[in-house]
Amino acid sequence: MIRVENLWKKFGRFDALRGLGFHVPEGSAFALIGANGAGKTTTIKILMNILEPTRGSATLLGVDSRKISPRELRQIGYVSENQDMPSRLTVEEYVAYLRPFYPTWDRDLEASIALQLRLPLERKIGDLSHGMRLKMALMCALPFRPKLLILDEPFSGLDPLVRDEFMEGLLEQAGEMTILVSSHELGEIDGVATHVAFLDEGQLLFQESMSELTGRFREVHVTLEIEAARPAQMPKEWLEMRAIGRVLTFVDTRFDENGLNERIRSRIGGVRGIDAQPMVLRSIFTTLARAARDGRT
Ligand code: ATP
């Protein structure tokens, strides 16, 4: 659905994107995660042909981003906090203006989304709060049942209640859509994304399906008979090894239920007990980001 290859973007002498590459499978909910300034918005603006890449390419629905036409745009929903909307029109007037551009616009769906998001149709766009504006952008992006929905930091500045309403509105309509969502908050995409890519200073640190990612990570505690010392030789998939008293702790990034005991006992003597716990997404990301910065992934 989206293919980004060796993408570079220069602003003056500054490289905002440095050879970025990732691939969004059809039907996925793909999260682009990265700290402030990592290059998420720049990537999305290139996808939407708001910016031109300096080098490399971005393809959506099989078309180069530089060549997307109204035909493709009718199949792409775009929601961003810095989206231009006419502040003097009411919500209702703006939606009426948009409808004719989309042959697939479904008015029943529009009505149900407006109801669900509790949008004040008669209010002027300029008078809407930040959260309402984002919800309104979502309402403009969904009724034509886009094949691809691109959301640039849709949750920033939303209070938890509004965020949940927004998510409910979105997920109820998800169906056959492919979703690309950018965020710097890991918690926001937990339970939503099927795939994740991690961006750091304009480069991709990793991309993976969520189930693979959570499946292969375990925090392992090895209890020893005597005071533990950090082993000199470790497999490179064991990260963040620490020795506290008689317990060795590390993160196994290639967890295999059947093989773990043997792998540990063949390397470490005097093992009393082994405990491997699943990790929350936030800890997985922290581990990976640290490892990537240390050049270990
Ligand atoms: P945030 O989470 O803060 O929105 P982001 O990951 O979306 O960050 P971008 O907005 O893509 O990051 O910015 C990436 C880098 O490019 C930043 O260092 C930013 O300052 C720089 N940048 C973005 N747009 C421009 C511009 N028009 N001119 C100069 N530098 C820019």
CSV table of C-alpha atoms and ligand atoms in Angstrom, one decimal:
chain,number,residue,atom,x,y,z
A,1,MET,CA,0.0,0.0,0.0
A,2,ILE,CA,2.9,2.3,0.8
A,3,ARG,CA,6.6,1.7,-0.2
A,4,VAL,CA,9.2,4.1,0.9
A,5,GLU,CA,12.7,3.6,-0.5
A,6,ASN,CA,16.0,5.3,0.3
A,7,LEU,CA,14.1,8.5,1.1
A,8,TRP,CA,16.2,11.7,1.7
A,9,LYS,CA,14.9,15.1,2.6
A,10,LYS,CA,17.2,18.1,3.0
A,11,PHE,CA,16.1,21.4,4.4
A,12,GLY,CA,19.0,23.7,3.5
A,13,ARG,CA,22.0,21.8,4.8
A,14,PHE,CA,20.1,19.8,7.3
A,15,ASP,CA,19.1,16.2,6.5
A,16,ALA,CA,15.7,15.6,8.0
A,17,LEU,CA,15.4,12.1,6.3
A,18,ARG,CA,18.5,10.0,5.7
A,19,GLY,CA,17.8,7.1,3.5
A,20,LEU,CA,14.5,6.1,5.1
A,21,GLY,CA,12.8,2.9,3.9
A,22,PHE,CA,9.7,1.0,5.0
A,23,HIS,CA,6.8,-0.9,3.6
A,24,VAL,CA,3.2,-0.7,4.7
A,25,PRO,CA,1.3,-4.0,3.9
A,26,GLU,CA,-2.3,-3.7,2.7
A,27,GLY,CA,-4.8,-4.0,5.5
A,28,SER,CA,-2.3,-3.2,8.2
A,29,ALA,CA,-2.5,-0.5,10.9
A,30,PHE,CA,1.1,0.7,10.6
A,31,ALA,CA,2.5,3.0,13.3
A,32,LEU,CA,5.4,5.3,12.6
A,33,ILE,CA,7.0,6.0,15.9
A,34,GLY,CA,9.8,8.4,16.7
A,35,ALA,CA,10.8,11.2,19.1
A,36,ASN,CA,10.1,14.9,18.3
A,37,GLY,CA,12.0,15.9,15.2
A,38,ALA,CA,12.6,12.3,14.0
A,39,GLY,CA,11.1,13.0,10.6
A,40,LYS,CA,7.5,11.6,10.9
A,41,THR,CA,5.7,14.7,9.6
A,42,THR,CA,8.3,15.2,6.8
A,43,THR,CA,7.7,11.6,5.7
A,44,ILE,CA,4.0,12.0,5.7
A,45,LYS,CA,4.2,15.3,3.8
A,46,ILE,CA,6.2,13.7,1.1
A,47,LEU,CA,3.7,10.9,0.9
A,48,MET,CA,0.9,13.5,0.5
A,49,ASN,CA,3.0,15.3,-2.1
A,50,ILE,CA,3.1,18.4,0.1
A,51,LEU,CA,6.9,18.2,0.0
A,52,GLU,CA,9.2,16.8,-2.7
A,53,PRO,CA,11.8,14.2,-1.7
A,54,THR,CA,15.5,15.3,-2.2
A,55,ARG,CA,16.3,11.7,-3.2
A,56,GLY,CA,14.6,8.3,-3.2
A,57,SER,CA,11.0,7.6,-3.6
A,58,ALA,CA,7.7,7.1,-1.8
A,59,THR,CA,4.9,5.1,-3.5
A,60,LEU,CA,1.2,5.0,-2.4
A,61,LEU,CA,-1.4,2.8,-4.1
A,62,GLY,CA,1.2,2.0,-6.7
A,63,VAL,CA,1.8,5.6,-7.7
A,64,ASP,CA,4.9,7.7,-7.0
A,65,SER,CA,4.0,10.4,-4.4
A,66,ARG,CA,5.1,13.2,-6.9
A,67,LYS,CA,2.5,12.0,-9.3
A,68,ILE,CA,-0.5,11.4,-7.2
A,69,SER,CA,-3.6,12.8,-8.9
A,70,PRO,CA,-7.2,13.5,-7.7
A,71,ARG,CA,-7.9,9.9,-8.7
A,72,GLU,CA,-5.6,8.6,-5.9
A,73,LEU,CA,-6.5,11.4,-3.5
A,74,ARG,CA,-10.1,10.3,-3.6
A,75,GLN,CA,-9.0,7.0,-2.0
A,76,ILE,CA,-6.7,8.5,0.6
A,77,GLY,CA,-7.9,10.0,3.9
A,78,TYR,CA,-5.5,12.5,5.5
A,79,VAL,CA,-5.7,13.8,9.1
A,80,SER,CA,-3.1,16.1,10.5
A,81,GLU,CA,-3.1,18.8,13.2
A,82,ASN,CA,-1.6,21.3,10.9
A,83,GLN,CA,-4.2,20.8,8.2
A,84,ASP,CA,-5.6,23.9,6.6
A,85,MET,CA,-9.4,24.2,7.0
A,86,PRO,CA,-11.5,27.3,6.2
A,87,SER,CA,-12.1,28.9,9.6
A,88,ARG,CA,-15.1,30.9,8.6
A,89,LEU,CA,-17.2,27.9,7.4
A,90,THR,CA,-19.3,25.9,9.9
A,91,VAL,CA,-18.5,22.2,10.2
A,92,GLU,CA,-21.7,21.4,8.2
A,93,GLU,CA,-20.8,23.9,5.4
A,94,TYR,CA,-17.3,22.5,5.0
A,95,VAL,CA,-18.5,18.9,4.9
A,96,ALA,CA,-21.1,19.9,2.3
A,97,TYR,CA,-18.3,21.5,0.3
A,98,LEU,CA,-16.2,18.3,0.4
A,99,ARG,CA,-18.9,15.8,-0.6
A,100,PRO,CA,-18.9,16.4,-4.4
A,101,PHE,CA,-15.2,15.7,-4.6
A,102,TYR,CA,-15.7,12.1,-3.6
A,103,PRO,CA,-18.0,9.8,-5.7
A,104,THR,CA,-17.9,7.2,-2.9
A,105,TRP,CA,-19.1,9.6,-0.1
A,106,ASP,CA,-21.6,7.8,2.1
A,107,ARG,CA,-24.0,10.3,3.8
A,108,ASP,CA,-25.3,7.7,6.3
A,109,LEU,CA,-21.7,7.0,7.4
A,110,GLU,CA,-21.1,10.7,7.6
A,111,ALA,CA,-24.1,11.2,9.9
A,112,SER,CA,-23.1,8.3,12.1
A,113,ILE,CA,-19.6,9.5,12.5
A,114,ALA,CA,-20.7,13.0,13.3
A,115,LEU,CA,-23.0,11.6,16.0
A,116,GLN,CA,-20.4,9.3,17.4
A,117,LEU,CA,-17.7,12.0,17.6
A,118,ARG,CA,-20.3,14.5,19.0
A,119,LEU,CA,-19.3,17.2,16.6
A,120,PRO,CA,-21.2,20.5,16.8
A,121,LEU,CA,-22.2,20.9,13.1
A,122,GLU,CA,-23.4,24.5,13.3
A,123,ARG,CA,-20.1,25.8,14.9
A,124,LYS,CA,-17.5,27.7,12.8
A,125,ILE,CA,-14.3,25.8,12.3
A,126,GLY,CA,-12.3,28.7,13.6
A,127,ASP,CA,-14.1,28.4,16.9
A,128,LEU,CA,-13.4,24.7,17.4
A,129,SER,CA,-11.0,23.5,20.1
A,130,HIS,CA,-7.9,21.6,19.0
A,131,GLY,CA,-9.5,18.2,19.8
A,132,MET,CA,-12.6,19.1,17.9
A,133,ARG,CA,-10.6,20.1,14.9
A,134,LEU,CA,-8.9,16.8,14.9
A,135,LYS,CA,-12.2,14.9,15.2
A,136,MET,CA,-13.6,17.1,12.4
A,137,ALA,CA,-10.6,16.2,10.2
A,138,LEU,CA,-11.3,12.5,10.9
A,139,MET,CA,-15.0,13.1,10.0
A,140,CYS,CA,-13.9,14.6,6.7
A,141,ALA,CA,-11.5,11.7,6.0
A,142,LEU,CA,-13.7,8.7,6.6
A,143,PRO,CA,-17.2,8.9,4.9
A,144,PHE,CA,-15.7,8.2,1.4
A,145,ARG,CA,-14.3,4.9,2.7
A,146,PRO,CA,-10.7,5.6,1.8
A,147,LYS,CA,-8.4,2.6,0.9
A,148,LEU,CA,-5.6,4.3,2.8
A,149,LEU,CA,-5.9,6.5,5.9
A,150,ILE,CA,-2.9,8.6,6.9
A,151,LEU,CA,-3.0,10.1,10.4
A,152,ASP,CA,-0.2,12.5,11.4
A,153,GLU,CA,0.0,12.6,15.2
A,154,PRO,CA,-3.7,12.5,15.6
A,155,PHE,CA,-3.6,12.1,19.4
A,156,SER,CA,-1.3,15.0,20.2
A,157,GLY,CA,-3.0,17.3,22.7
A,158,LEU,CA,-6.1,15.2,23.0
A,159,ASP,CA,-7.4,14.5,26.4
A,160,PRO,CA,-7.9,10.7,27.1
A,161,LEU,CA,-11.7,10.9,26.7
A,162,VAL,CA,-11.6,12.6,23.3
A,163,ARG,CA,-8.7,10.3,22.3
A,164,ASP,CA,-10.9,7.3,23.1
A,165,GLU,CA,-13.8,8.7,21.2
A,166,PHE,CA,-11.5,9.4,18.2
A,167,MET,CA,-10.1,5.9,18.3
A,168,GLU,CA,-13.6,4.3,18.6
A,169,GLY,CA,-14.7,6.4,15.6
A,170,LEU,CA,-11.7,5.3,13.7
A,171,LEU,CA,-11.7,1.6,14.6
A,172,GLU,CA,-15.4,1.1,13.9
A,173,GLN,CA,-14.8,2.2,10.4
A,174,ALA,CA,-11.4,0.5,9.9
A,175,GLY,CA,-12.7,-2.5,7.9
A,176,GLU,CA,-10.7,-2.9,4.7
A,177,MET,CA,-8.6,0.3,5.2
A,178,THR,CA,-4.9,0.4,5.5
A,179,ILE,CA,-3.9,2.9,8.2
A,180,LEU,CA,-0.6,4.8,8.6
A,181,VAL,CA,-0.4,6.6,11.9
A,182,SER,CA,2.5,8.6,13.3
A,183,SER,CA,3.0,9.2,17.0
A,184,HIS,CA,5.7,9.9,19.5
A,185,GLU,CA,3.8,8.3,22.3
A,186,LEU,CA,4.2,4.5,22.4
A,187,GLY,CA,1.2,4.0,24.7
A,188,GLU,CA,-1.1,5.6,22.1
A,189,ILE,CA,-0.6,2.9,19.5
A,190,ASP,CA,-0.7,-0.1,21.9
A,191,GLY,CA,-3.7,-2.3,21.0
A,192,VAL,CA,-4.2,-0.3,17.7
A,193,ALA,CA,-1.2,-1.0,15.5
A,194,THR,CA,-0.5,-4.3,13.7
A,195,HIS,CA,2.9,-3.1,12.5
A,196,VAL,CA,5.4,-0.7,13.8
A,197,ALA,CA,8.4,1.2,12.4
A,198,PHE,CA,10.7,3.2,14.6
A,199,LEU,CA,12.3,6.3,13.2
A,200,ASP,CA,15.3,8.0,14.7
A,201,GLU,CA,16.9,11.2,13.3
A,202,GLY,CA,15.6,10.5,9.8
A,203,GLN,CA,16.5,6.8,9.7
A,204,LEU,CA,14.7,3.6,10.3
A,205,LEU,CA,15.8,1.7,13.4
A,206,PHE,CA,13.5,-1.3,12.7
A,207,GLN,CA,10.1,-2.3,11.4
A,208,GLU,CA,8.2,-5.3,12.4
A,209,SER,CA,4.7,-6.8,13.0
A,210,MET,CA,3.5,-6.2,16.5
A,211,SER,CA,2.9,-9.9,17.2
A,212,GLU,CA,6.4,-10.8,16.2
A,213,LEU,CA,7.8,-8.0,18.2
A,214,THR,CA,6.0,-8.9,21.5
A,215,GLY,CA,6.5,-12.6,20.8
A,216,ARG,CA,10.2,-12.5,20.6
A,217,PHE,CA,11.0,-10.3,23.6
A,218,ARG,CA,11.2,-11.5,27.2
A,219,GLU,CA,12.7,-10.1,30.4
A,220,VAL,CA,14.6,-13.1,31.8
A,221,HIS,CA,15.6,-13.5,35.5
A,222,VAL,CA,18.2,-16.2,36.2
A,223,THR,CA,18.6,-17.1,39.9
A,224,LEU,CA,22.0,-18.5,40.7
A,225,GLU,CA,23.5,-20.5,43.6
A,226,ILE,CA,26.2,-18.0,44.3
A,227,GLU,CA,26.5,-14.3,43.8
A,228,ALA,CA,26.2,-13.5,40.1
A,229,ALA,CA,28.8,-12.0,37.9
A,230,ARG,CA,28.1,-10.6,34.4
A,231,PRO,CA,29.3,-13.3,32.0
A,232,ALA,CA,32.1,-12.2,29.7
A,233,GLN,CA,30.6,-13.9,26.6
A,234,MET,CA,27.0,-13.4,25.7
A,235,PRO,CA,24.9,-14.1,22.7
A,236,LYS,CA,24.2,-10.8,20.9
A,237,GLU,CA,20.5,-11.3,21.2
A,238,TRP,CA,20.7,-10.9,25.0
A,239,LEU,CA,20.6,-7.3,25.9
A,240,GLU,CA,20.9,-5.2,29.0
A,241,MET,CA,22.5,-7.9,31.1
A,242,ARG,CA,22.7,-6.9,34.8
A,243,ALA,CA,23.8,-8.8,37.9
A,244,ILE,CA,22.1,-8.0,41.2
A,245,GLY,CA,23.0,-10.3,44.1
A,246,ARG,CA,22.3,-13.8,43.0
A,247,VAL,CA,20.1,-12.8,40.1
A,248,LEU,CA,21.1,-12.1,36.5
A,249,THR,CA,18.6,-10.1,34.5
A,250,PHE,CA,18.6,-9.6,30.7
A,251,VAL,CA,16.3,-9.0,27.8
A,252,ASP,CA,16.1,-11.9,25.4
A,253,THR,CA,15.3,-10.5,21.9
A,254,ARG,CA,15.0,-14.0,20.3
A,255,PHE,CA,12.8,-15.7,22.8
A,256,ASP,CA,12.2,-19.4,22.2
A,257,GLU,CA,10.3,-21.2,24.9
A,258,ASN,CA,11.9,-24.6,24.2
A,259,GLY,CA,15.4,-23.5,23.8
A,260,LEU,CA,15.9,-20.8,26.5
A,261,ASN,CA,16.7,-23.2,29.5
A,262,GLU,CA,19.4,-25.0,27.5
A,263,ARG,CA,20.9,-21.8,26.1
A,264,ILE,CA,21.2,-20.3,29.6
A,265,ARG,CA,22.5,-23.5,31.2
A,266,SER,CA,25.1,-24.0,28.5
A,267,ARG,CA,26.6,-20.6,29.2
A,268,ILE,CA,26.0,-20.0,32.9
A,269,GLY,CA,26.9,-22.4,35.7
A,270,GLY,CA,25.0,-23.0,39.0
A,271,VAL,CA,21.5,-22.0,37.7
A,272,ARG,CA,18.8,-22.5,40.3
A,273,GLY,CA,15.8,-21.0,38.5
A,274,ILE,CA,14.8,-19.3,35.3
A,275,ASP,CA,11.9,-16.9,34.8
A,276,ALA,CA,11.0,-15.3,31.5
A,277,GLN,CA,8.3,-12.6,31.5
A,278,PRO,CA,6.5,-10.9,28.5
A,279,MET,CA,7.4,-7.2,28.3
A,280,VAL,CA,5.2,-4.2,27.8
A,281,LEU,CA,5.6,-2.4,24.5
A,282,ARG,CA,7.1,0.6,26.1
A,283,SER,CA,10.0,-1.5,27.6
A,284,ILE,CA,10.5,-3.3,24.3
A,285,PHE,CA,10.9,0.1,22.5
A,286,THR,CA,13.3,1.5,25.1
A,287,THR,CA,15.5,-1.6,24.8
A,288,LEU,CA,15.5,-1.5,21.0
A,289,ALA,CA,16.1,2.2,20.8
A,290,ARG,CA,19.1,1.9,23.2
A,291,ALA,CA,20.5,-1.1,21.4
A,292,ALA,CA,20.1,0.6,18.0
A,293,ARG,CA,22.0,3.7,19.3
A,294,ASP,CA,24.7,1.4,20.6
A,295,GLY,CA,24.9,-0.3,17.2
A,296,ARG,CA,23.7,-3.6,18.5
A,297,THR,CA,20.7,-4.3,16.2
B,1,ATP,P1,7.3,16.0,15.9
B,1,ATP,O1,7.0,14.8,16.6
B,1,ATP,O2,7.9,17.1,16.8
B,1,ATP,O3,6.1,16.5,15.0
B,1,ATP,P2,8.5,14.9,13.5
B,1,ATP,O4,9.1,13.5,13.7
B,1,ATP,O5,7.2,15.0,12.8
B,1,ATP,O6,8.5,15.7,14.9
B,1,ATP,P3,9.5,16.6,11.4
B,1,ATP,O7,8.5,17.6,11.6
B,1,ATP,O8,9.4,15.7,10.3
B,1,ATP,O9,9.6,15.7,12.7
B,1,ATP,O10,10.9,17.3,11.4
B,1,ATP,C1,12.1,16.6,11.2
B,1,ATP,C2,13.3,17.6,11.3
B,1,ATP,O11,13.3,18.4,10.1
B,1,ATP,C3,13.3,18.4,12.5
B,1,ATP,O12,14.6,18.6,12.9
B,1,ATP,C4,12.7,19.7,12.0
B,1,ATP,O13,13.2,20.8,12.7
B,1,ATP,C5,13.2,19.8,10.5
B,1,ATP,N1,12.3,20.5,9.6
B,1,ATP,C6,11.0,20.1,9.3
B,1,ATP,N2,10.5,21.0,8.4
B,1,ATP,C7,11.4,21.9,8.2
B,1,ATP,C8,11.5,23.1,7.3
B,1,ATP,N3,10.4,23.5,6.6
B,1,ATP,N4,12.6,23.8,7.3
B,1,ATP,C9,13.7,23.4,8.1
B,1,ATP,N5,13.7,22.3,8.9
B,1,ATP,C10,12.6,21.6,8.9
